[in-house]
Short mmCIF file of C-alpha atoms in Angstrom, two decimals:
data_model
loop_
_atom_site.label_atom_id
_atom_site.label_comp_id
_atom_site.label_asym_id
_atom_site.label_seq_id
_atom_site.Cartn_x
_atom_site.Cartn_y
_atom_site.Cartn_z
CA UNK A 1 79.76 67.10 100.68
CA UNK A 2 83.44 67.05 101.09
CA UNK A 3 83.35 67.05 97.03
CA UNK A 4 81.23 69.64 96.76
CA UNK A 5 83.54 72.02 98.94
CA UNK A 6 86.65 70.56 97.42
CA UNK A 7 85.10 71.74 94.00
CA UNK A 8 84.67 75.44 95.33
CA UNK A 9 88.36 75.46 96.57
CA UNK A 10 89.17 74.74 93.10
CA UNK A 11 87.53 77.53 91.80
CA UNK A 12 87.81 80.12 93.95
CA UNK A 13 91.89 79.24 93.33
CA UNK A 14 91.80 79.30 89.87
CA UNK A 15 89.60 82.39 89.58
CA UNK A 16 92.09 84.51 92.36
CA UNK A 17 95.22 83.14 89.81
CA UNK A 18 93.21 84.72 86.42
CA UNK A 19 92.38 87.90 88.71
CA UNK A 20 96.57 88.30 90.18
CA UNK A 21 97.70 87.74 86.76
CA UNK A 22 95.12 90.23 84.92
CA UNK A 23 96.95 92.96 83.23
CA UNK A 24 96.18 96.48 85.09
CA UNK A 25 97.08 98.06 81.69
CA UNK A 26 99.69 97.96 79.37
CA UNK A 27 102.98 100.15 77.33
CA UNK A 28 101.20 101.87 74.76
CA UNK A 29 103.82 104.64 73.25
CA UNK A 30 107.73 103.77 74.63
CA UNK A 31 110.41 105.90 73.64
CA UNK A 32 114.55 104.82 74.70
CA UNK A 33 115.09 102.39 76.87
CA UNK A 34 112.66 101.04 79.48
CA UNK A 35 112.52 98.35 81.74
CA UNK A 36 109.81 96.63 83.38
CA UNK A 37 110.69 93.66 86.41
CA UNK A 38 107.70 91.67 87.05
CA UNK A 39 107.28 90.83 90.80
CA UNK A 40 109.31 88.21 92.39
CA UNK A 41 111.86 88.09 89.21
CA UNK A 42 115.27 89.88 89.76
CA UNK A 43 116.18 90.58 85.99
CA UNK A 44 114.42 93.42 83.99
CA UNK A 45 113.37 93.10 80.39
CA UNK A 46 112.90 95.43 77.53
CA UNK A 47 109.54 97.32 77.05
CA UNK A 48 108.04 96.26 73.94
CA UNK A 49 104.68 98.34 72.72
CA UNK A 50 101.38 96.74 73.85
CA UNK A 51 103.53 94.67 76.66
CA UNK A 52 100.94 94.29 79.20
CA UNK A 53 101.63 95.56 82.96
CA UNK A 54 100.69 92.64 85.91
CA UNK A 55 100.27 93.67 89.64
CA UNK A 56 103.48 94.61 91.50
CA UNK A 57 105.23 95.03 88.12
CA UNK A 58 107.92 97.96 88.37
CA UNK A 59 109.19 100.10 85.45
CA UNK A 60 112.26 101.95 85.07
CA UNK A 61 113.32 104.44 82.11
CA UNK A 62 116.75 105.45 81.23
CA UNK A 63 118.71 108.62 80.19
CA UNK A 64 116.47 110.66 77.57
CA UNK A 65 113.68 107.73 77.63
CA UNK A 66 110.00 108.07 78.31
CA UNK A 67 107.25 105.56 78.43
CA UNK A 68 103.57 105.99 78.22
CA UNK A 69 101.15 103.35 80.22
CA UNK A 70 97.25 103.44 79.92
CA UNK A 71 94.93 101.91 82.52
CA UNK A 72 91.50 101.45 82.26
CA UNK A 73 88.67 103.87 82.45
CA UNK A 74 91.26 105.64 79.93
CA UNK A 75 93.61 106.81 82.84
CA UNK A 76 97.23 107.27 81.18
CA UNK A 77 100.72 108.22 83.00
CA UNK A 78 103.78 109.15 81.70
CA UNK A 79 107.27 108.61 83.02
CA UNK A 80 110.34 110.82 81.98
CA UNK A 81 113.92 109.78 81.85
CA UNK A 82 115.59 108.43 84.93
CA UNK A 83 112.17 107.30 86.40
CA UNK A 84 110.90 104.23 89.21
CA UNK A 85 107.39 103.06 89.33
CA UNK A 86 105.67 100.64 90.70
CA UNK A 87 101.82 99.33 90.18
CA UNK A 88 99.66 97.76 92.50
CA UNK A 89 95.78 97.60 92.90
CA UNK A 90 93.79 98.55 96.01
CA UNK A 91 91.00 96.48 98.16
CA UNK A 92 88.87 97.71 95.44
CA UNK A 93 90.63 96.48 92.57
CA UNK A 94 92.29 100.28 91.59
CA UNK A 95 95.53 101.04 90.04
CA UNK A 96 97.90 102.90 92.65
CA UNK A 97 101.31 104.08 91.62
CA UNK A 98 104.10 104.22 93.74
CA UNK A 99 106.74 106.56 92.44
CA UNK A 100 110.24 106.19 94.34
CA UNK A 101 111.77 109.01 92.02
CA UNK A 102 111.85 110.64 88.36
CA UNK A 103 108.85 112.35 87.39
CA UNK A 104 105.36 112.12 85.32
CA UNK A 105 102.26 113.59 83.76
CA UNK A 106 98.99 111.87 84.92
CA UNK A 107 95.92 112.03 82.36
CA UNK A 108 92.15 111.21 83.91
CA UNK A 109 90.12 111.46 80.66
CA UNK A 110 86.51 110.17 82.12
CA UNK A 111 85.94 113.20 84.21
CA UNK A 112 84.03 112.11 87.77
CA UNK A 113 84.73 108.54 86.60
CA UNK A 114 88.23 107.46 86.84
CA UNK A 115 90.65 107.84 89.34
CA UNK A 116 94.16 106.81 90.56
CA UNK A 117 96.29 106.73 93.14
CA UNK A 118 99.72 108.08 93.26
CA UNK A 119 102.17 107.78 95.98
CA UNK A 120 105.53 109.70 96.69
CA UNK A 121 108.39 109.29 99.28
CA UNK A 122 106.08 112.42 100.50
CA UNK A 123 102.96 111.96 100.14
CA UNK A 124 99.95 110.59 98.33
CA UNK A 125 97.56 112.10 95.91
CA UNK A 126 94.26 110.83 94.88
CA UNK A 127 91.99 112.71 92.14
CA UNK A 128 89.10 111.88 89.94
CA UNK A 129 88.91 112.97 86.81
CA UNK A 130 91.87 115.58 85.88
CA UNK A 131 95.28 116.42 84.48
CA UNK A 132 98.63 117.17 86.82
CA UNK A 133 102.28 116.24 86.62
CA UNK A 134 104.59 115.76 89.18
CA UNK A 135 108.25 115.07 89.64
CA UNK A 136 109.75 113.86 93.06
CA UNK A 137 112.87 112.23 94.80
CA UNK A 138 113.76 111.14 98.52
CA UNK A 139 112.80 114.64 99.77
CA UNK A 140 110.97 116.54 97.84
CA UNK A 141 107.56 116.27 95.61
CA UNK A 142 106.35 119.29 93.06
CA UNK A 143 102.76 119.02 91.54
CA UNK A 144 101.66 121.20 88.81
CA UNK A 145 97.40 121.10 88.00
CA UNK A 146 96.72 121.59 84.69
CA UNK A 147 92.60 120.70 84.46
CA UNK A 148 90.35 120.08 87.72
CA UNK A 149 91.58 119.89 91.46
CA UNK A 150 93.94 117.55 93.23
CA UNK A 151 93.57 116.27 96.46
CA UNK A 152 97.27 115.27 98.15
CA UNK A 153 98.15 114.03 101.77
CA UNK A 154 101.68 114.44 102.78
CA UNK A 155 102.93 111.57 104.65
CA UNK A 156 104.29 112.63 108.34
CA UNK A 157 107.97 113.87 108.76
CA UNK A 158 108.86 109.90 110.38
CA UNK A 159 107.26 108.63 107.05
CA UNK A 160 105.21 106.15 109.64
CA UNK A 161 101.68 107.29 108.25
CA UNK A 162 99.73 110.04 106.74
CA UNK A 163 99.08 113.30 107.78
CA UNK A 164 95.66 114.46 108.82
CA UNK A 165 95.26 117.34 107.07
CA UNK A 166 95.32 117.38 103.07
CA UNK A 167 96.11 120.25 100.39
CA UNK A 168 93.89 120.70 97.85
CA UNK A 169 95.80 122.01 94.44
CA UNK A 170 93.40 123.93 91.73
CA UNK A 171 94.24 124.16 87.84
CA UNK A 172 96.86 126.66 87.40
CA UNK A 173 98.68 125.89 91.03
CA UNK A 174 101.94 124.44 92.08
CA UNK A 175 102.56 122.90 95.42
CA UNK A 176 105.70 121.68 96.18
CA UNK A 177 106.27 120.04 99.59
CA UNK A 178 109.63 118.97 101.83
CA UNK A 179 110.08 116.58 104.19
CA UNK A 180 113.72 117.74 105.43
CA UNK A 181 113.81 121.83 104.85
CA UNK A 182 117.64 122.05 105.26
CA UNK A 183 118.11 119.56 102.97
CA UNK A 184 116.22 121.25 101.13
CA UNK A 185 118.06 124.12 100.78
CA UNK A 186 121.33 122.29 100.87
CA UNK A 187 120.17 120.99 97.33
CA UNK A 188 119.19 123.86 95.87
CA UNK A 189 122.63 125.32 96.59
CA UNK A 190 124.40 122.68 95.26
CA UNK A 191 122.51 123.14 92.18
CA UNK A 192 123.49 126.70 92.14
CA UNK A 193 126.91 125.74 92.16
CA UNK A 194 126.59 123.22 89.62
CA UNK A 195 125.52 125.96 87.33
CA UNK A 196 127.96 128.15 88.15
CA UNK A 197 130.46 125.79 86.94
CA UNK A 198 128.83 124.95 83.86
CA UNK A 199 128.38 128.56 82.41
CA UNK A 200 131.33 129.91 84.52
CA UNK A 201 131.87 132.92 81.79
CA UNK A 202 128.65 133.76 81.55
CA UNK A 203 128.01 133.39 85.34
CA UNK A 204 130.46 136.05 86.24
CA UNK A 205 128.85 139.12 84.22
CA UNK A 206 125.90 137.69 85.66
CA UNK A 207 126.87 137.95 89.30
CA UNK A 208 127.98 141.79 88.31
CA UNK A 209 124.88 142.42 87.19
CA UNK A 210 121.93 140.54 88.91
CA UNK A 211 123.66 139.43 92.17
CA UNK A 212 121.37 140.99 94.15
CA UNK A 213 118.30 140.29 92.02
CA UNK A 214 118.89 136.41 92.46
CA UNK A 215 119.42 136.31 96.03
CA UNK A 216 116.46 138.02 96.50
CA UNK A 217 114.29 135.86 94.27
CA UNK A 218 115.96 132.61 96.00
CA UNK A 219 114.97 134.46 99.59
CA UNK A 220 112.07 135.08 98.32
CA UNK A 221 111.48 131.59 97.10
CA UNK A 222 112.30 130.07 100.76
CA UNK A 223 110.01 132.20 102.71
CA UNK A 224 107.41 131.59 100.82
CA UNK A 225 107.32 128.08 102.43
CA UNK A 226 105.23 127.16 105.37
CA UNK A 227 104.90 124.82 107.71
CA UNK A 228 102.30 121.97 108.54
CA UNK A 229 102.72 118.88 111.26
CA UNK A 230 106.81 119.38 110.09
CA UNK A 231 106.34 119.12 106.50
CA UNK A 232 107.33 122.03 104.58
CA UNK A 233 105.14 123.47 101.78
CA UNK A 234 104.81 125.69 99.10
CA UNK A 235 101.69 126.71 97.00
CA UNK A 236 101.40 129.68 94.51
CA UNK A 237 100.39 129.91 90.67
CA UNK A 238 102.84 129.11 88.97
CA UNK A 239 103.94 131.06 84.84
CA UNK A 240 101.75 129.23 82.26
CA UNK A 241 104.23 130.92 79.75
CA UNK A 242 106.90 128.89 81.12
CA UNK A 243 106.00 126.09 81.79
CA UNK A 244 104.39 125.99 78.12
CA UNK A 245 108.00 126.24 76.93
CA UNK A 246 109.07 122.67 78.34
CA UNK A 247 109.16 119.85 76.14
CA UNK A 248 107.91 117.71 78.48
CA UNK A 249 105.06 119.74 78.81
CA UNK A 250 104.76 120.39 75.10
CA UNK A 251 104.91 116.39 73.98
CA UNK A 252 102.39 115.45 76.83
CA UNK A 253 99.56 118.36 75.64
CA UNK A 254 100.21 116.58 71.96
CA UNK A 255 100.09 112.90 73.27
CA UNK A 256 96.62 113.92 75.01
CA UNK A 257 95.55 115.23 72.43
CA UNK A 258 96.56 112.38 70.11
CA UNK A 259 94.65 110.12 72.89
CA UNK A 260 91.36 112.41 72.75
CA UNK A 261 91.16 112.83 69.03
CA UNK A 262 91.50 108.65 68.54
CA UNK A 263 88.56 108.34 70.54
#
């Protein structure tokens, strides 16, 4: 009897090793330099194509880098330059992302079928079935829905839990939500003067001439913002025409497309 059970032990261990070191996907278009640190290990190695991704694996990409990763179900993220993710699998066995900062473009291609998990320093969003991208640091997380309807849950202003109310985003919809308002706005002004400096010329027969315009727009912008359990938000449509004119944007359509055509 006490064989018997020993035998079980043994398999039940070997079968939870095969299942922890089962790749959750794997690198399938890298561009620059990316990083992936595999959980417990301190140094970071190059990301080859086809290099598989483990649980608890992070990934990092560098200045003017991007790297593509495809689960299954045929559920692919992108990271852009300056990016940290890391993967781990729920009670049920699904991918979640955890994205510290940088931003992405998430691609559900079996519509109803798959589904992932993507956590921010601000919240959590969970869809089946659609396309979004996001970009997010310490404070602040913008969405952008492209195909289908996201579901996101900010996380409470103490960061202790979630909240219990959740946003729902619809294609064509940005939502951008704040944890700390006046920091908030303390950024967006230093970006202002970061501009400033870096087309000073320019800048000044702009002042002259649209002054007033811009601080409008930026009050605008600000009251636009409302608030639920302490967590700032913002949701309006946001200009297709723009936002078509952003690389990003433009090499992500093309990869999908790439993706959907190799089918």
């Amino acid at each position: 009897m006490k064989i018997h059970c020993l035998g079980w032990m043994v398999i039940l261990f070997f079968t939870s090793v095969t299942l922890a070191q089962e790749p959750l996907g794997k690198v399938t278009f890298p561009i620059g330099k990316n990083f992936l640190q595999h959980a417990g290990q301190l140094d970071w190695q190059p990301v080859k194509y086809h290099m598989p991704v483990l649980e608890k694996d992070r990934l990092k990409t560098g200045k003017q880098s991007r790297c593509e990763i495809t689960f299954k179900n045929k559920k692919v993220m992108r990271i852009g330059e300056n990016s940290v993710i890391s993967i781990t699998r729920d009670k049920m066995g699904n991918e979640q992302v955890e994205m510290s900062r940088g931003r992405a473009w998430i691609s559900l291609f079996l519509k109803g079928v798959a589904s992932l998990v993507v956590k921010t320093p601000t919240s959590v969003c969970a869809v089946r079935g659609t396309v979004y991208r996001l970009e997010s640091d310490s404070n602040m997380t913008r969405y952008r829905c492209y195909e289908g309807a996201l579901e996101i849950t900010p996380l409470k202003k103490d960061r202790s839990g979630l909240a219990d109310t959740s946003l729902t985003l619809s294609a064509g919809q940005e939502l951008i939500l704040v944890m700390n308002f006046e920091e908030y706005k303390k950024q967006q002004q230093k970006e202002f003067e970061e501009f400033k400096k870096k087309d000073a010329d320019d800048f000044e027969q702009f002042i002259k001439e649209e002054r007033k315009a811009f601080e409008d727009m930026v009050a605008k912008d600000l009251a636009e913002f409302k608030q639920m359990q302490d967590v700032a938000y913002k949701m309006v449509a946001f200009d297709a025409q723009e936002d078509a004119n952003s690389d990003w944007v433009q090499w992500n359509k093309e990869r999908d497309r790439l993706m959907q055509e190799g089918e």
